[in-house]
Amino acid sequence: MRTDLPTETEPVRVIEGESLGALLELPDGVFDLILNDPPYSSGGFTRADRQGDVSAKYQQGGTKRKYPTFKGDSRDQRAYRYWSALWLIQCLRVSKPGAICGVFTDWRQLPVTVDALQAGGWVYRGIVVWHKPGARPAQGRFANACEFLVWGTNGGRALAGSPFPGHFSHAVKQPDKHHLTGKPTALMQDLVRVVPPGGLVLDCFAGSGTTGVAAALEGRRAVLIEESAEYAAIARQRVAGVLV
Ligand SMILES: C[S@@+](CC[C@H](N)C(=O)[O-])C[C@H]1O[C@@H](n2cnc3c(N)ncnc32)[C@H](O)[C@@H]1O
């Protein structure tokens, strides 16, 4: 059974489920933009760190707020690249010719994410930098103050429309953080604007639904897939809060 796509009256749909399975229910060639923020399977410095609970990995220091945990964050690099290629192949199928796909990653997983994008059949176009002001400095090393959006296109792409910047600077602010690894809404608003109003966006790892909130705020439509029931509920609630 095919999933119904968003409409003007219901511009954001949240699907609770595992992304590979949910992708199979989506029709060919319909998405203008795919923005995926998968669990990076990163964090920490050792294998044991990486396989630890995500709250311990991504929430250090004196943070008081508690966020629901999530799964899928403990693959080793080979498995991560292989798994990513699987969903990127499906993302290519559901995207329009010329569509853009961006995948978030950090410095550790950047090389394998570039490999996976190309293994998925996308034309690799480059890396957009997300600078996070306020990243914790550390003695004797460069601060890891940036994450990256590896991006590509479904085949060739006509060079129409505005030029878009190659980097964005947005701090993670507590009132805007609804997930252990949530992205700033302003960052996602900047990114969804690469497609025209009404354009259809897909996020296969929606978490707290920031992509959907950004799409709704910017007059774009979106399909969000999230396997955690708790986060899918948060995503629905946040999107509904914007669409009232
Ligand atoms: C990095 S977080 C996304 C955070 C999101 N960008 C936000 O701002 O809230 C990744 C999410 O992917 C979900 N996830 C992990 N594996 C999944 C899978 N196979 N299918 C669907 N969702 C998955 C996790 O539950 C987690 O919420």
CSV table of C-alpha atoms and ligand atoms in Angstrom, one decimal:
chain,number,residue,atom,x,y,z
A,1,MET,CA,0.0,0.0,0.0
A,2,ARG,CA,1.4,3.4,-1.0
A,3,THR,CA,1.7,6.2,1.6
A,4,ASP,CA,-0.4,9.3,0.7
A,5,LEU,CA,1.7,12.4,0.1
A,6,PRO,CA,1.2,15.7,1.9
A,7,THR,CA,-1.3,18.1,0.5
A,8,GLU,CA,-1.9,21.9,0.8
A,9,THR,CA,-4.2,21.3,3.7
A,10,GLU,CA,-2.0,18.7,5.4
A,11,PRO,CA,1.5,19.8,4.3
A,12,VAL,CA,3.5,17.7,6.7
A,13,ARG,CA,3.0,13.9,7.3
A,14,VAL,CA,4.8,12.1,10.1
A,15,ILE,CA,5.2,8.3,9.5
A,16,GLU,CA,6.1,6.3,12.6
A,17,GLY,CA,8.3,3.4,11.4
A,18,GLU,CA,11.7,2.2,10.3
A,19,SER,CA,12.9,4.2,7.3
A,20,LEU,CA,13.9,1.4,4.9
A,21,GLY,CA,10.5,-0.2,5.2
A,22,ALA,CA,8.6,3.1,5.1
A,23,LEU,CA,10.6,4.2,2.0
A,24,LEU,CA,9.3,1.2,0.1
A,25,GLU,CA,5.8,2.5,0.6
A,26,LEU,CA,6.6,5.9,-1.1
A,27,PRO,CA,6.1,6.4,-4.8
A,28,ASP,CA,8.9,6.9,-7.4
A,29,GLY,CA,10.1,10.4,-8.4
A,30,VAL,CA,8.1,12.7,-6.1
A,31,PHE,CA,10.5,14.5,-3.7
A,32,ASP,CA,12.3,17.8,-4.6
A,33,LEU,CA,14.7,17.7,-1.6
A,34,ILE,CA,15.8,15.0,0.9
A,35,LEU,CA,17.4,16.1,4.1
A,36,ASN,CA,18.5,13.2,6.3
A,37,ASP,CA,19.9,13.5,9.8
A,38,PRO,CA,20.6,9.8,10.6
A,39,PRO,CA,22.1,8.6,13.9
A,40,TYR,CA,25.8,9.2,13.3
A,41,SER,CA,27.0,6.1,15.1
A,42,SER,CA,29.7,8.4,16.3
A,43,GLY,CA,30.5,10.2,19.6
A,44,GLY,CA,33.1,9.3,22.2
A,45,PHE,CA,36.6,8.2,21.4
A,46,THR,CA,36.5,4.4,21.8
A,47,ARG,CA,34.4,1.5,20.5
A,48,ALA,CA,32.9,1.2,23.9
A,49,ASP,CA,31.9,4.9,23.9
A,50,ARG,CA,30.2,4.5,20.6
A,51,GLN,CA,28.2,1.6,21.7
A,52,GLY,CA,27.1,3.2,24.9
A,53,ASP,CA,23.8,4.8,25.7
A,54,VAL,CA,23.1,7.8,23.4
A,55,SER,CA,22.3,10.0,26.4
A,56,ALA,CA,25.8,9.5,27.8
A,57,LYS,CA,27.4,10.0,24.4
A,58,TYR,CA,25.6,13.2,23.4
A,59,GLN,CA,24.8,14.9,26.7
A,60,GLN,CA,27.8,15.7,28.7
A,61,GLY,CA,28.3,18.4,31.3
A,62,GLY,CA,25.7,19.8,33.5
A,63,THR,CA,22.7,19.7,31.2
A,64,LYS,CA,19.6,19.2,33.3
A,65,ARG,CA,17.0,18.5,30.6
A,66,LYS,CA,16.2,14.8,29.9
A,67,TYR,CA,15.4,13.7,26.3
A,68,PRO,CA,14.1,10.3,25.2
A,69,THR,CA,16.8,7.9,24.0
A,70,PHE,CA,16.9,6.5,20.5
A,71,LYS,CA,18.2,3.5,18.6
A,72,GLY,CA,20.5,2.8,15.6
A,73,ASP,CA,23.5,4.7,16.8
A,74,SER,CA,26.0,1.9,17.4
A,75,ARG,CA,27.1,0.6,13.9
A,76,ASP,CA,30.8,0.3,13.2
A,77,GLN,CA,32.0,2.4,10.2
A,78,ARG,CA,31.7,-0.5,7.7
A,79,ALA,CA,28.1,-1.3,8.7
A,80,TYR,CA,27.3,2.4,8.8
A,81,ARG,CA,28.4,3.0,5.2
A,82,TYR,CA,26.6,-0.2,4.0
A,83,TRP,CA,23.4,0.7,5.8
A,84,SER,CA,23.5,4.3,4.6
A,85,ALA,CA,23.9,3.2,1.0
A,86,LEU,CA,20.7,1.1,1.4
A,87,TRP,CA,18.5,4.0,2.3
A,88,LEU,CA,20.2,6.4,-0.1
A,89,ILE,CA,19.4,4.0,-3.0
A,90,GLN,CA,15.7,4.2,-1.9
A,91,CYS,CA,15.9,8.0,-1.5
A,92,LEU,CA,17.2,8.3,-5.1
A,93,ARG,CA,14.2,6.2,-6.3
A,94,VAL,CA,11.6,8.5,-4.6
A,95,SER,CA,13.3,11.7,-5.7
A,96,LYS,CA,12.7,13.7,-8.9
A,97,PRO,CA,15.4,14.0,-11.5
A,98,GLY,CA,17.6,16.9,-10.4
A,99,ALA,CA,16.5,16.7,-6.8
A,100,ILE,CA,18.9,17.5,-4.0
A,101,CYS,CA,19.9,15.1,-1.2
A,102,GLY,CA,21.8,16.2,1.9
A,103,VAL,CA,23.0,14.0,4.7
A,104,PHE,CA,24.2,15.4,8.0
A,105,THR,CA,27.4,13.9,9.5
A,106,ASP,CA,30.3,14.8,11.8
A,107,TRP,CA,34.0,14.8,11.3
A,108,ARG,CA,34.4,11.1,12.0
A,109,GLN,CA,31.8,9.9,9.6
A,110,LEU,CA,32.3,12.4,6.9
A,111,PRO,CA,34.4,10.1,4.6
A,112,VAL,CA,32.1,7.1,4.8
A,113,THR,CA,29.0,9.4,4.3
A,114,VAL,CA,30.5,10.7,1.1
A,115,ASP,CA,31.1,7.1,0.0
A,116,ALA,CA,27.6,6.0,0.9
A,117,LEU,CA,26.0,9.0,-1.0
A,118,GLN,CA,27.8,7.9,-4.2
A,119,ALA,CA,27.1,4.2,-3.6
A,120,GLY,CA,23.4,5.2,-3.4
A,121,GLY,CA,23.7,6.6,-7.0
A,122,TRP,CA,23.7,10.3,-6.2
A,123,VAL,CA,26.0,12.7,-8.0
A,124,TYR,CA,28.2,14.0,-5.2
A,125,ARG,CA,28.3,17.8,-5.3
A,126,GLY,CA,30.1,18.9,-2.1
A,127,ILE,CA,29.9,19.6,1.6
A,128,VAL,CA,27.9,22.4,3.4
A,129,VAL,CA,29.3,23.4,6.8
A,130,TRP,CA,27.1,24.0,9.8
A,131,HIS,CA,29.1,26.0,12.3
A,132,LYS,CA,27.9,25.8,15.9
A,133,PRO,CA,28.8,28.9,17.8
A,134,GLY,CA,29.5,28.1,21.4
A,135,ALA,CA,31.0,24.7,20.8
A,136,ARG,CA,33.0,23.7,23.9
A,137,PRO,CA,36.7,24.5,23.5
A,138,ALA,CA,39.2,21.8,24.6
A,139,GLN,CA,42.7,22.2,25.8
A,140,GLY,CA,45.4,21.3,23.2
A,141,ARG,CA,43.1,20.6,20.2
A,142,PHE,CA,40.9,22.4,17.6
A,143,ALA,CA,37.3,22.7,18.7
A,144,ASN,CA,34.9,20.4,16.9
A,145,ALA,CA,32.7,23.4,16.1
A,146,CYS,CA,31.1,22.2,12.9
A,147,GLU,CA,29.0,19.4,11.5
A,148,PHE,CA,28.5,18.8,7.8
A,149,LEU,CA,25.8,18.3,5.2
A,150,VAL,CA,27.2,16.0,2.4
A,151,TRP,CA,25.1,16.8,-0.6
A,152,GLY,CA,24.4,15.5,-4.1
A,153,THR,CA,21.8,15.5,-6.9
A,154,ASN,CA,19.7,13.0,-8.7
A,155,GLY,CA,21.6,13.2,-12.0
A,156,GLY,CA,22.2,16.6,-13.5
A,157,ARG,CA,20.6,19.7,-12.1
A,158,ALA,CA,19.8,22.9,-14.0
A,159,LEU,CA,21.6,25.8,-12.3
A,160,ALA,CA,18.5,27.9,-11.8
A,161,GLY,CA,17.4,30.0,-8.8
A,162,SER,CA,19.4,31.9,-6.2
A,163,PRO,CA,22.9,30.9,-5.2
A,164,PHE,CA,22.9,29.3,-1.8
A,165,PRO,CA,25.7,29.8,0.8
A,166,GLY,CA,28.2,27.0,1.5
A,167,HIS,CA,28.0,27.4,5.3
A,168,PHE,CA,25.6,28.4,8.0
A,169,SER,CA,26.1,29.4,11.5
A,170,HIS,CA,23.4,28.6,14.0
A,171,ALA,CA,23.7,27.9,17.7
A,172,VAL,CA,21.8,25.1,19.4
A,173,LYS,CA,19.5,26.9,21.8
A,174,GLN,CA,17.8,25.1,24.7
A,175,PRO,CA,14.2,26.3,24.0
A,176,ASP,CA,14.6,25.1,20.4
A,177,LYS,CA,16.1,21.7,21.3
A,178,HIS,CA,13.6,18.8,21.5
A,179,HIS,CA,15.9,15.9,20.8
A,180,LEU,CA,19.2,14.7,22.2
A,181,THR,CA,20.8,15.6,18.9
A,182,GLY,CA,18.2,18.1,17.5
A,183,LYS,CA,19.1,20.6,14.8
A,184,PRO,CA,18.3,24.3,15.1
A,185,THR,CA,15.0,25.2,13.4
A,186,ALA,CA,16.7,28.2,11.7
A,187,LEU,CA,19.3,25.9,10.1
A,188,MET,CA,16.6,23.7,8.7
A,189,GLN,CA,14.6,26.7,7.5
A,190,ASP,CA,17.8,27.9,5.6
A,191,LEU,CA,18.1,24.4,4.0
A,192,VAL,CA,14.5,23.8,2.9
A,193,ARG,CA,14.5,27.2,1.1
A,194,VAL,CA,16.7,25.6,-1.7
A,195,VAL,CA,13.4,24.3,-3.1
A,196,PRO,CA,10.5,26.6,-4.2
A,197,PRO,CA,7.4,27.1,-2.0
A,198,GLY,CA,5.2,24.0,-2.2
A,199,GLY,CA,8.2,21.8,-2.8
A,200,LEU,CA,8.2,18.3,-1.2
A,201,VAL,CA,10.9,17.5,1.3
A,202,LEU,CA,11.7,14.0,2.8
A,203,ASP,CA,13.4,13.4,6.2
A,204,CYS,CA,14.0,9.7,6.9
A,205,PHE,CA,15.3,10.2,10.5
A,206,ALA,CA,13.0,12.9,11.7
A,207,GLY,CA,13.6,12.8,15.4
A,208,SER,CA,11.7,15.7,17.0
A,209,GLY,CA,10.5,16.8,13.5
A,210,THR,CA,12.7,19.9,13.0
A,211,THR,CA,12.7,19.5,9.2
A,212,GLY,CA,8.8,19.3,9.3
A,213,VAL,CA,8.6,22.4,11.5
A,214,ALA,CA,11.0,24.3,9.1
A,215,ALA,CA,9.0,23.1,6.0
A,216,ALA,CA,5.8,24.3,7.6
A,217,LEU,CA,7.2,27.7,8.5
A,218,GLU,CA,8.7,28.1,5.0
A,219,GLY,CA,5.6,27.0,3.0
A,220,ARG,CA,7.1,23.7,1.9
A,221,ARG,CA,5.6,20.2,2.3
A,222,ALA,CA,7.3,17.4,4.0
A,223,VAL,CA,7.2,13.6,4.8
A,224,LEU,CA,8.9,12.7,8.0
A,225,ILE,CA,9.9,9.1,9.0
A,226,GLU,CA,10.8,8.3,12.6
A,227,GLU,CA,11.0,4.9,14.3
A,228,SER,CA,10.8,6.0,17.9
A,229,ALA,CA,7.1,6.4,19.0
A,230,GLU,CA,8.1,9.0,21.5
A,231,TYR,CA,9.9,11.2,19.0
A,232,ALA,CA,7.3,10.7,16.3
A,233,ALA,CA,4.7,12.0,18.9
A,234,ILE,CA,7.0,15.0,19.6
A,235,ALA,CA,7.4,15.7,15.9
A,236,ARG,CA,3.6,15.6,15.3
A,237,GLN,CA,3.1,17.9,18.3
A,238,ARG,CA,5.7,20.4,17.1
A,239,VAL,CA,4.4,20.4,13.5
A,240,ALA,CA,0.8,20.9,14.7
A,241,GLY,CA,2.0,23.8,16.8
A,242,VAL,CA,3.3,25.6,13.8
A,243,LEU,CA,0.4,24.8,11.5
A,244,VAL,CA,-2.4,26.2,13.8
B,1,LIG,C1,20.0,12.4,14.7
B,1,LIG,S1,18.4,12.1,15.1
B,1,LIG,C2,17.4,13.3,14.2
B,1,LIG,C3,17.2,14.6,15.0
B,1,LIG,C4,16.4,15.6,14.2
B,1,LIG,N1,17.1,16.1,13.1
B,1,LIG,C5,15.9,16.7,15.1
B,1,LIG,O1,16.2,17.8,14.9
B,1,LIG,O2,15.2,16.3,16.1
B,1,LIG,C6,18.1,10.6,14.3
B,1,LIG,C7,16.7,9.9,14.6
B,1,LIG,O3,16.6,8.8,13.7
B,1,LIG,C8,15.8,7.8,14.4
B,1,LIG,N2,16.1,6.5,13.8
B,1,LIG,C9,17.2,5.7,14.0
B,1,LIG,N3,17.2,4.7,13.2
B,1,LIG,C10,16.1,4.8,12.4
B,1,LIG,C11,15.5,4.0,11.4
B,1,LIG,N4,16.1,2.9,10.9
B,1,LIG,N5,14.4,4.4,10.8
B,1,LIG,C12,13.7,5.5,11.2
B,1,LIG,N6,14.2,6.3,12.2
B,1,LIG,C13,15.4,6.0,12.8
B,1,LIG,C14,16.2,7.9,15.8
B,1,LIG,O4,15.1,7.5,16.6
B,1,LIG,C15,16.5,9.4,16.0
B,1,LIG,O5,15.4,10.1,16.5
